[in-house]
Tab-separated table of C-alpha atoms in Angstrom:
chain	number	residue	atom	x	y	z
U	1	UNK	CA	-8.811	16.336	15.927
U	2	UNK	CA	-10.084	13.103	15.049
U	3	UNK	CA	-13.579	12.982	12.968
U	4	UNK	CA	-15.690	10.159	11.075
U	5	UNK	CA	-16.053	10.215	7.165
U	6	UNK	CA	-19.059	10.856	6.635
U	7	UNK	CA	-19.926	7.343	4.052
U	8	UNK	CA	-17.804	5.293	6.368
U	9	UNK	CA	-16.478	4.030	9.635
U	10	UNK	CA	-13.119	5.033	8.663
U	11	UNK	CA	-11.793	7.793	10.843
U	12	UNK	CA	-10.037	11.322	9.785
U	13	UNK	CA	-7.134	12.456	11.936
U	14	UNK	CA	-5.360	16.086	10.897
U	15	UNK	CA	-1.749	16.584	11.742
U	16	UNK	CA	-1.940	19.984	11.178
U	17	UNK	CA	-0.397	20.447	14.793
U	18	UNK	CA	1.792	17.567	14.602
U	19	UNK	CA	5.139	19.392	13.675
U	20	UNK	CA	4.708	22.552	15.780
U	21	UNK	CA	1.913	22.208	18.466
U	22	UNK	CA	2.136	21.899	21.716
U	23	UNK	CA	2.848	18.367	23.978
U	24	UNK	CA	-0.986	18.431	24.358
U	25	UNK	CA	-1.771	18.712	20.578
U	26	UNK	CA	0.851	16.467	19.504
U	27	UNK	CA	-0.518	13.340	22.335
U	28	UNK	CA	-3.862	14.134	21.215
U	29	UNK	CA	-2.755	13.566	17.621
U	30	UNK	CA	-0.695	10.294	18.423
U	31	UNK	CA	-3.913	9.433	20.748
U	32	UNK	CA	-6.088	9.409	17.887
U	33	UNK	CA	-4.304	8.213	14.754
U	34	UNK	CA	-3.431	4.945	17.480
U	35	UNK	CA	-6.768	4.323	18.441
U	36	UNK	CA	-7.722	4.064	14.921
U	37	UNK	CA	-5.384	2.132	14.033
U	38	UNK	CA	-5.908	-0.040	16.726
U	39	UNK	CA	-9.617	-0.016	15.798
U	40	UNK	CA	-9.893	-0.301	12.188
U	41	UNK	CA	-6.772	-0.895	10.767
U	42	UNK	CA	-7.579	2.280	8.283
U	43	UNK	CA	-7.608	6.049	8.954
U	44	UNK	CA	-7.845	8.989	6.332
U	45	UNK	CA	-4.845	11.778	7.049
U	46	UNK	CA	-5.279	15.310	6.251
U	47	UNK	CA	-2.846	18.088	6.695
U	48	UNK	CA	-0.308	15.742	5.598
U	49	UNK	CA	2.460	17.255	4.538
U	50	UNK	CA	2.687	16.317	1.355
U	51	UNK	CA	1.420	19.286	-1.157
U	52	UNK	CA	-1.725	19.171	-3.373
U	53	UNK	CA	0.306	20.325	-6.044
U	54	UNK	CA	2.858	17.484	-6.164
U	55	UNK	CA	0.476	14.807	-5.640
U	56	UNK	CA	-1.369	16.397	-8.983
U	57	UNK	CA	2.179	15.864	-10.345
U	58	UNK	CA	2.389	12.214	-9.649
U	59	UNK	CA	-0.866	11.255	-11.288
U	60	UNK	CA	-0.035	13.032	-14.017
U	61	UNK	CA	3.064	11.777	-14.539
U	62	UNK	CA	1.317	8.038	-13.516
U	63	UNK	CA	-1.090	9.067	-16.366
U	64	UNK	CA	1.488	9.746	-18.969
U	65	UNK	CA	3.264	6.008	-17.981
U	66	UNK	CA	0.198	3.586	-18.497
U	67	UNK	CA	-0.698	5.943	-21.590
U	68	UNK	CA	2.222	4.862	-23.351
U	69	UNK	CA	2.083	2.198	-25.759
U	70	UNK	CA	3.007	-1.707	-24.487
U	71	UNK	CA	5.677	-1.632	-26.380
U	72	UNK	CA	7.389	1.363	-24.764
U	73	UNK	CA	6.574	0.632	-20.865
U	74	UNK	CA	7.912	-3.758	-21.711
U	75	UNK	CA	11.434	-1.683	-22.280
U	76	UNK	CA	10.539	-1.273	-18.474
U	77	UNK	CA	9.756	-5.082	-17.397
U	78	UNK	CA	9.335	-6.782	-13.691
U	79	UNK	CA	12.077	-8.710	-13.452
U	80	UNK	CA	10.816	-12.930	-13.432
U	81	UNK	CA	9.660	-14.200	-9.878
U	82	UNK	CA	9.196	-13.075	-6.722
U	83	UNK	CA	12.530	-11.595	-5.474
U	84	UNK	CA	12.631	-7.948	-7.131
U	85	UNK	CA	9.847	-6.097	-7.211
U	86	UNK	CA	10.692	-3.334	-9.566
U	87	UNK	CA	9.372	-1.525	-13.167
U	88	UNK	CA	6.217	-2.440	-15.194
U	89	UNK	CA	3.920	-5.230	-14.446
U	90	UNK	CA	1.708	-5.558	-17.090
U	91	UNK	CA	-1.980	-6.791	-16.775
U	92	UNK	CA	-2.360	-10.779	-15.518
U	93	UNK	CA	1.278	-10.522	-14.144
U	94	UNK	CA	0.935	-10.042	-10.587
U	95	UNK	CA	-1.776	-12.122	-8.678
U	96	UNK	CA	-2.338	-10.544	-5.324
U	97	UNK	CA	-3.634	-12.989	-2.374
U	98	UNK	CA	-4.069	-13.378	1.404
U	99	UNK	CA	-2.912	-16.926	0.961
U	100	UNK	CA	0.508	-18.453	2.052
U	101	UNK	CA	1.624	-21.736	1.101
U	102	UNK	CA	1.636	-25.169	3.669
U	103	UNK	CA	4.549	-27.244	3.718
U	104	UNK	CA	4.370	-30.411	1.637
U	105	UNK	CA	1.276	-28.811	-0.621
U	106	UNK	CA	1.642	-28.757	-4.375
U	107	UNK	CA	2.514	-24.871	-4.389
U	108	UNK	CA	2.425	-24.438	-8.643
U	109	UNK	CA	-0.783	-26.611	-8.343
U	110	UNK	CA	-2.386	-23.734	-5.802
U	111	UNK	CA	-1.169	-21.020	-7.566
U	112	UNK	CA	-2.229	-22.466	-11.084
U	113	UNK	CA	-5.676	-21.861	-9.586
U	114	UNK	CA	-5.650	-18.693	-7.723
U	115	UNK	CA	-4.271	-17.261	-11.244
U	116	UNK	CA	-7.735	-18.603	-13.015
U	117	UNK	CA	-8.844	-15.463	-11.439
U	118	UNK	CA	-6.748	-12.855	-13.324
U	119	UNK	CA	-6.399	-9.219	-11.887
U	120	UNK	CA	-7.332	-6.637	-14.579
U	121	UNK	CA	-4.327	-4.002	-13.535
U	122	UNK	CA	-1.034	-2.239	-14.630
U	123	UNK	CA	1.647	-1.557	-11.983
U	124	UNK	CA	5.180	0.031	-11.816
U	125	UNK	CA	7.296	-0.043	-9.106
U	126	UNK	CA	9.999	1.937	-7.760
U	127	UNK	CA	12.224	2.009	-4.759
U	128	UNK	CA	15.699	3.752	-3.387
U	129	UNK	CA	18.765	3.878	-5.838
U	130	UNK	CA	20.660	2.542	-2.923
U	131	UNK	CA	18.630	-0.495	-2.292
U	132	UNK	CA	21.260	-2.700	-4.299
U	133	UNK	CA	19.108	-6.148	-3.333
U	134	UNK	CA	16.522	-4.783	-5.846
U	135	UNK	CA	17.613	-2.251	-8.219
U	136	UNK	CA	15.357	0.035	-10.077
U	137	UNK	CA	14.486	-1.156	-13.709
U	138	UNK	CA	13.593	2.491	-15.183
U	139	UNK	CA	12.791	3.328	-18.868
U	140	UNK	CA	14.904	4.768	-21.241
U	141	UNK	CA	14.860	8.535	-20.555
U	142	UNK	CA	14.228	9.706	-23.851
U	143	UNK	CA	10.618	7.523	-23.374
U	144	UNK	CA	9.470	9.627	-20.622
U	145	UNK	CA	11.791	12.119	-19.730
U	146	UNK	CA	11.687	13.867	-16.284
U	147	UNK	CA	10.260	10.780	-15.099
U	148	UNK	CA	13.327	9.227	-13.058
U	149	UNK	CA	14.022	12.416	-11.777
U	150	UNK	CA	10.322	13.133	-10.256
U	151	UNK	CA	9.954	9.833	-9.283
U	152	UNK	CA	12.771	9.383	-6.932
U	153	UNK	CA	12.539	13.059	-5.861
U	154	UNK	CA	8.904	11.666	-5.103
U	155	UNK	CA	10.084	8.689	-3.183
U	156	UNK	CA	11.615	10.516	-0.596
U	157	UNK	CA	9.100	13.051	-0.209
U	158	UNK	CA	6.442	10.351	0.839
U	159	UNK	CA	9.367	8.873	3.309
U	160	UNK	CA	9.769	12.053	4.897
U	161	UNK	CA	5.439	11.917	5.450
U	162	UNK	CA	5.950	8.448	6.817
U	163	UNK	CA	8.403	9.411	9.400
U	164	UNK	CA	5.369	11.722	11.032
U	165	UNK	CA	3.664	8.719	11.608
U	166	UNK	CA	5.703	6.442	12.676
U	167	UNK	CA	6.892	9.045	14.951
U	168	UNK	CA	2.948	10.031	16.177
U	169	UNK	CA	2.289	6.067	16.908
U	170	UNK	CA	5.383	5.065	18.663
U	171	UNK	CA	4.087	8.053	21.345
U	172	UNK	CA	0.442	6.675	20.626
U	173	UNK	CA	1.103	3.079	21.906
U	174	UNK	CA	3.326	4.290	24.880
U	175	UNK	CA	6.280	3.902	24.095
U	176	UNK	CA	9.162	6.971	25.976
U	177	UNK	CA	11.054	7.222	22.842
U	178	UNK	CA	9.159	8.642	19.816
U	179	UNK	CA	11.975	7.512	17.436
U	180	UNK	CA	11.437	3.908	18.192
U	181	UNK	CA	10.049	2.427	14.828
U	182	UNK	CA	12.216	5.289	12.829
U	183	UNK	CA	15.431	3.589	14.521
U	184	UNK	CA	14.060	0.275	12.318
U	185	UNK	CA	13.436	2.305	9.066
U	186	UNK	CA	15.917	4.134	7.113
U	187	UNK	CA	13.264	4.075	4.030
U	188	UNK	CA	15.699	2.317	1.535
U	189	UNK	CA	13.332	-0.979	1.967
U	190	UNK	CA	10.163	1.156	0.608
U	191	UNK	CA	8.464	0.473	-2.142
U	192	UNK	CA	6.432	3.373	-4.745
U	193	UNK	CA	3.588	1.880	-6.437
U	194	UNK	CA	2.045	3.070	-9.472
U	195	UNK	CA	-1.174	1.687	-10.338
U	196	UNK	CA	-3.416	1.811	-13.032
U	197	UNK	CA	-6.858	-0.018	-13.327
U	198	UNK	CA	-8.055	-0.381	-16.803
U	199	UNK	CA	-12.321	0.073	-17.509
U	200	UNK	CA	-13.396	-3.628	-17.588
U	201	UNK	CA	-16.992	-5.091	-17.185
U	202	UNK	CA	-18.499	-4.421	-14.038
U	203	UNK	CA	-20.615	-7.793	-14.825
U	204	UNK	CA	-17.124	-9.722	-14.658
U	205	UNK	CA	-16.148	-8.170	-11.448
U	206	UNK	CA	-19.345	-8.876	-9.971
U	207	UNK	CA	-19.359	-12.091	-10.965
U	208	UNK	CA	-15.644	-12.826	-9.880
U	209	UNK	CA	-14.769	-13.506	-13.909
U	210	UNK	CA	-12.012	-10.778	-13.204
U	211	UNK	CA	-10.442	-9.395	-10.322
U	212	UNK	CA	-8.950	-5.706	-9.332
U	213	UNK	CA	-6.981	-6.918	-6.493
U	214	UNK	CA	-8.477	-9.654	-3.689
U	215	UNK	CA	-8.868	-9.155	-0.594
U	216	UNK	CA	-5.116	-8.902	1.273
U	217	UNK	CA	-3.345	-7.329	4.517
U	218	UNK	CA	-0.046	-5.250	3.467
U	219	UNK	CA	3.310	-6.690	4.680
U	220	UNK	CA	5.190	-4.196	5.585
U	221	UNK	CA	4.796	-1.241	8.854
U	222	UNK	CA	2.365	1.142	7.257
U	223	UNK	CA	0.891	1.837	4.054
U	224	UNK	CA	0.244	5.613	2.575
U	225	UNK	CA	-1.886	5.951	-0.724
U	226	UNK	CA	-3.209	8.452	-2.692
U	227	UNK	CA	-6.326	7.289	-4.814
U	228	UNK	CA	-8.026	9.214	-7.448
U	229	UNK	CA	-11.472	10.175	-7.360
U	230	UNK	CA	-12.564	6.762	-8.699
U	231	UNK	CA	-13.661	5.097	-5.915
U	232	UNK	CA	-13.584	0.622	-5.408
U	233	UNK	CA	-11.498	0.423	-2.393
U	234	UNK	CA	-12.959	-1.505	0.180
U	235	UNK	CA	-11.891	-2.332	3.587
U	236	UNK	CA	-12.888	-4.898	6.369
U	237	UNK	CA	-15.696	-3.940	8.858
U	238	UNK	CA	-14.104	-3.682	12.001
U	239	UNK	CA	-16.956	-5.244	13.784
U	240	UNK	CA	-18.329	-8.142	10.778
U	241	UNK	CA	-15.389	-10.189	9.233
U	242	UNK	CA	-16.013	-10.903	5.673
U	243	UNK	CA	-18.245	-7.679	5.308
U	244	UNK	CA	-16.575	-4.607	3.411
U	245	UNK	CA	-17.213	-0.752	3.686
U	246	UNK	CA	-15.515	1.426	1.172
U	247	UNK	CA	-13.019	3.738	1.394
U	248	UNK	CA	-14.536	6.607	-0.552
U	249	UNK	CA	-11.706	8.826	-1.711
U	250	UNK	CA	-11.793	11.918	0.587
U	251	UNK	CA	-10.286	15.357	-0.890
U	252	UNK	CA	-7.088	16.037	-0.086
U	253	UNK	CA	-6.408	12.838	2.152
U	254	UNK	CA	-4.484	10.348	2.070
U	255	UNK	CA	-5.382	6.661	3.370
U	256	UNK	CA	-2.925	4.965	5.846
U	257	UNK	CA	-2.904	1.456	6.750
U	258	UNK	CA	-1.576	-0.868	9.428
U	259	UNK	CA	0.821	-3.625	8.016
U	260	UNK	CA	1.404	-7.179	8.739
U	261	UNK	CA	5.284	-6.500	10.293
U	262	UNK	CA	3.540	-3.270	12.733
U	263	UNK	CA	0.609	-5.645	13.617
U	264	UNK	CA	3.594	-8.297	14.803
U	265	UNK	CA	5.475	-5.650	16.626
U	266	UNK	CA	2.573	-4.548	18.569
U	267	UNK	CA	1.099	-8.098	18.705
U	268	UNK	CA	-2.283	-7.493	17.297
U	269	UNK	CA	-3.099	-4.632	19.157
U	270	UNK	CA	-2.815	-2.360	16.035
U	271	UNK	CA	-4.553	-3.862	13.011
U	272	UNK	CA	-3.469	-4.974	10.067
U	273	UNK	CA	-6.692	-5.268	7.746
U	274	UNK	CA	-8.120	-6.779	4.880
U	275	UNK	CA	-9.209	-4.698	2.004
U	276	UNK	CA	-9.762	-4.976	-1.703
U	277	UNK	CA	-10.091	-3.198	-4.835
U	278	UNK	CA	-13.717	-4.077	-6.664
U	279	UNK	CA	-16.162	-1.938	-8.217
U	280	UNK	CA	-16.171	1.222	-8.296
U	281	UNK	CA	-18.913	3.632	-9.886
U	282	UNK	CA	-19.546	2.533	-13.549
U	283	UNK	CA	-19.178	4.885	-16.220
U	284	UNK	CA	-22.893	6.352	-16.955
U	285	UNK	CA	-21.813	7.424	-20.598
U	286	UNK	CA	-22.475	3.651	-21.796
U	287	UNK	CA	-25.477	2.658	-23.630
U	288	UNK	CA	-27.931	-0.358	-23.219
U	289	UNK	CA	-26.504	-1.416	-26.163
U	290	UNK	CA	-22.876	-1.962	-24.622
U	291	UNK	CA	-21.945	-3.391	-20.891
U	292	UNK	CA	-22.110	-1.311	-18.267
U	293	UNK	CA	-17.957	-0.711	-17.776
U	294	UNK	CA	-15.739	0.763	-14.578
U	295	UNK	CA	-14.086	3.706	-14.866
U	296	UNK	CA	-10.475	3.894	-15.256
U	297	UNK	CA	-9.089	4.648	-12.015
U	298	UNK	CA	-5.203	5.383	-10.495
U	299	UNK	CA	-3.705	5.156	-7.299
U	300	UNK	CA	-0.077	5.593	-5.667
U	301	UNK	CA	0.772	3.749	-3.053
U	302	UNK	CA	4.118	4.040	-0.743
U	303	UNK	CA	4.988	0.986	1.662
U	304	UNK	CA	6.624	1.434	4.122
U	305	UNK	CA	9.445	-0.758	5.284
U	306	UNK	CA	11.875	-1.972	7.613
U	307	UNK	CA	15.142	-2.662	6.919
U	308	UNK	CA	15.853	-5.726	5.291
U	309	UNK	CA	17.515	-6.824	8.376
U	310	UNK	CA	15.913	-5.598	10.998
U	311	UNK	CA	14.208	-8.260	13.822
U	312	UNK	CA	10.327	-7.609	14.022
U	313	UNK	CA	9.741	-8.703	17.494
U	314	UNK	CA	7.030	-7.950	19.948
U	315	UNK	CA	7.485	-4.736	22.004
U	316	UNK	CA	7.574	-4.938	25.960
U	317	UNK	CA	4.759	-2.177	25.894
U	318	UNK	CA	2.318	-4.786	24.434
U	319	UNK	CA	2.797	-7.740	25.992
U	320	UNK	CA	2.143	-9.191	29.514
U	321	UNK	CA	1.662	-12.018	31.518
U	322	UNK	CA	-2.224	-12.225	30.415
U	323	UNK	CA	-1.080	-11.167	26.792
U	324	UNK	CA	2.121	-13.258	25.980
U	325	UNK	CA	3.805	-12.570	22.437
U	326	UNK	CA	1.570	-13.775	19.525
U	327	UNK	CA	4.464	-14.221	16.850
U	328	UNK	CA	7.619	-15.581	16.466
U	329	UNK	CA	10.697	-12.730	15.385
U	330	UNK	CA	11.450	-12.620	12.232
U	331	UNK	CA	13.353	-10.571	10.228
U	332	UNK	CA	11.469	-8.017	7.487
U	333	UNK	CA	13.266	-9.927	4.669
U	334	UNK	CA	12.120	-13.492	5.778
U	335	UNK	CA	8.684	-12.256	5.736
U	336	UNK	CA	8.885	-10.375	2.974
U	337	UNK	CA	9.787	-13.222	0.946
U	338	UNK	CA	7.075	-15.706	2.208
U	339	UNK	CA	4.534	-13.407	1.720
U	340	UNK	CA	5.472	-12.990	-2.283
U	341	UNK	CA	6.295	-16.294	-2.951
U	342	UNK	CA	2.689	-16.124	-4.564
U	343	UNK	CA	2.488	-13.295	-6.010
U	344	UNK	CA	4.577	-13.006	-8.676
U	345	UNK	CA	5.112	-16.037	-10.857
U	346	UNK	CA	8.858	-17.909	-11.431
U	347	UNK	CA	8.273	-17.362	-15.018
């Protein structure tokens, strides 16, 4: 059953049925969570499989992380540059943006100037123990301890929510065999986000003095996050470019996502949409005396992936000889790369 949130456009699909209904529930379910995918790039998921409980796990244990003194999470840092993205990003490290370098432009020049716009937020970052390309930069254990072991424990839980999807859109956009994308994804190319967004001026976000994070698409196949009850995410209308509505945290949901590599495979027809992190209800226990400051807010995000190898090409179901492929394949590691040349600094 598909439904509309009741402050936005953004559609609610359950998948309460998806595991054990019947062929009819389960094409409804894959019917729905397509067309808004196709329609908005953005739909809410309840019934998801992944328990209340743990998720209150994860933000405390998120909680506990940023809480800890700077000294304790830099035994933890991001490796330099754009390669690895792995362990603690502190605040004005990572500059999130749409844009991807020309040939022949001055590339430190353009970045030099995206970065006057700092984004005011902590990250962490943590993927499989296999993935040897970027290993896992983890803090000592006797800093946090238990934290490893949830962590990747959690990892693979949001993987095995993931696979539900990917499973429910592959039947969704046609295709006979509902392991197609899951044949492509063997979740070691994820990535677990922690992310923690300190109170800062709501005057300087307004004004664009400071950032949260710009508007961006995703890279990868699909995005699952968990948000707190903050509020400030913001996605693209579907129907007025430029304008944003927000994604108002919904009990119990989580938000999925369309990314760049699943709009390429299905060339365009599922969406792949901007959205942003800005202000988000200010904090009402401030005087007139003091500026009006955001709340703290946290959010987990899980990307999903590809394998590093594997060809992103368009599939037969979406093209045609009025619709002929968009893209160019390329591999999820060639994009990958392009898309965070920017991001993260070669210092």
């Amino acid at each position: 059953m598909t439904s509309s949130a009741s402050s936005t456009s953004i559609p609610i699909v359950d998948f309460q049925n998806w595991a054990n209904g019947s062929d009819a529930e389960r094409r409804q379910i894959a019917k729905d969570l397509t067309e808004a995918c196709r329609r908005v790039g953005f739909v809410y998921i309840v019934n998801h499989g992944v328990p209340d409980s743990l998720l209150q796990q994860s933000f405390d244990w998120t909680k506990r992380l940023f809480d800890l003194p700077e000294e304790k999470k830099m035994l933890a840092p991001h490796p330099p540059g754009p390669s690895v993205h792995r362990g603690y990003s502190w605040p004005g490290l990572e500059k999130v943006s749409q844009y991807v370098h020309k040939e022949g432009e001055d590339a430190d020049a353009v970045d030099a100037e995206l970065r006057n716009v700092p984004d005011c937020k902590e990250s962490y970052e943590i993927g499989s123990e296999e993935f040897d390309s970027q290993p896992n930069v983890w803090l000592p254990d006797d800093v946090l301890p238990g934290f490893r072991d949830f962590m990747t424990s959690f990892y693979w839980q949001c993987f095995d929510a993931s696979k539900d999807l990917l499973s429910a859109l592959a039947v969704g956009i046609g295709l006979e065999d509902d392991q197609y994308f899951l044949r492509y994804h063997n979740g070691h190319s994820n990535q677990l986000r922690l992310l923690h967004y300190p109170p800062v001026e709501t005057e300087k976000l307004s004004s664009g003095a400071v950032a949260r994070i710009g508007a961006h698409s995703d890279w990868g196949t699909i995005t699952l996050l968990f948000q707190d009850e903050c509020g400030g995410l913001q996605v693209e209308h579907p129907d007025e470019p430029g304008t944003f509505i927000n994604a108002t945290p919904v009990k119990n949901a989580m938000v999925v996502n369309v990314g760049d590599l699943l709009m390429r495979w299905s060339n365009d027809y599922l969406k792949s949409t901007l959205h942003r992190v800005t202000v988000p209800p200010v904090d009402g226990s401030r005087t007139r005396d003091t500026p009006k400051m955001t709340r703290a807010r946290y959010s987990i995000p899980y990307f999903v992936s590809p394998n590093l190898d594997a060809v992103i090409e368009c599939i037969p179901q979406c093209t045609g000889p009025n619709n002929p492929p968009k893209y160019e394949p390329v591999t999820q590691d060639a994009y990958n790369r392009m898309r965070g040349k920017l991001q993260y600094s070669e210092k």
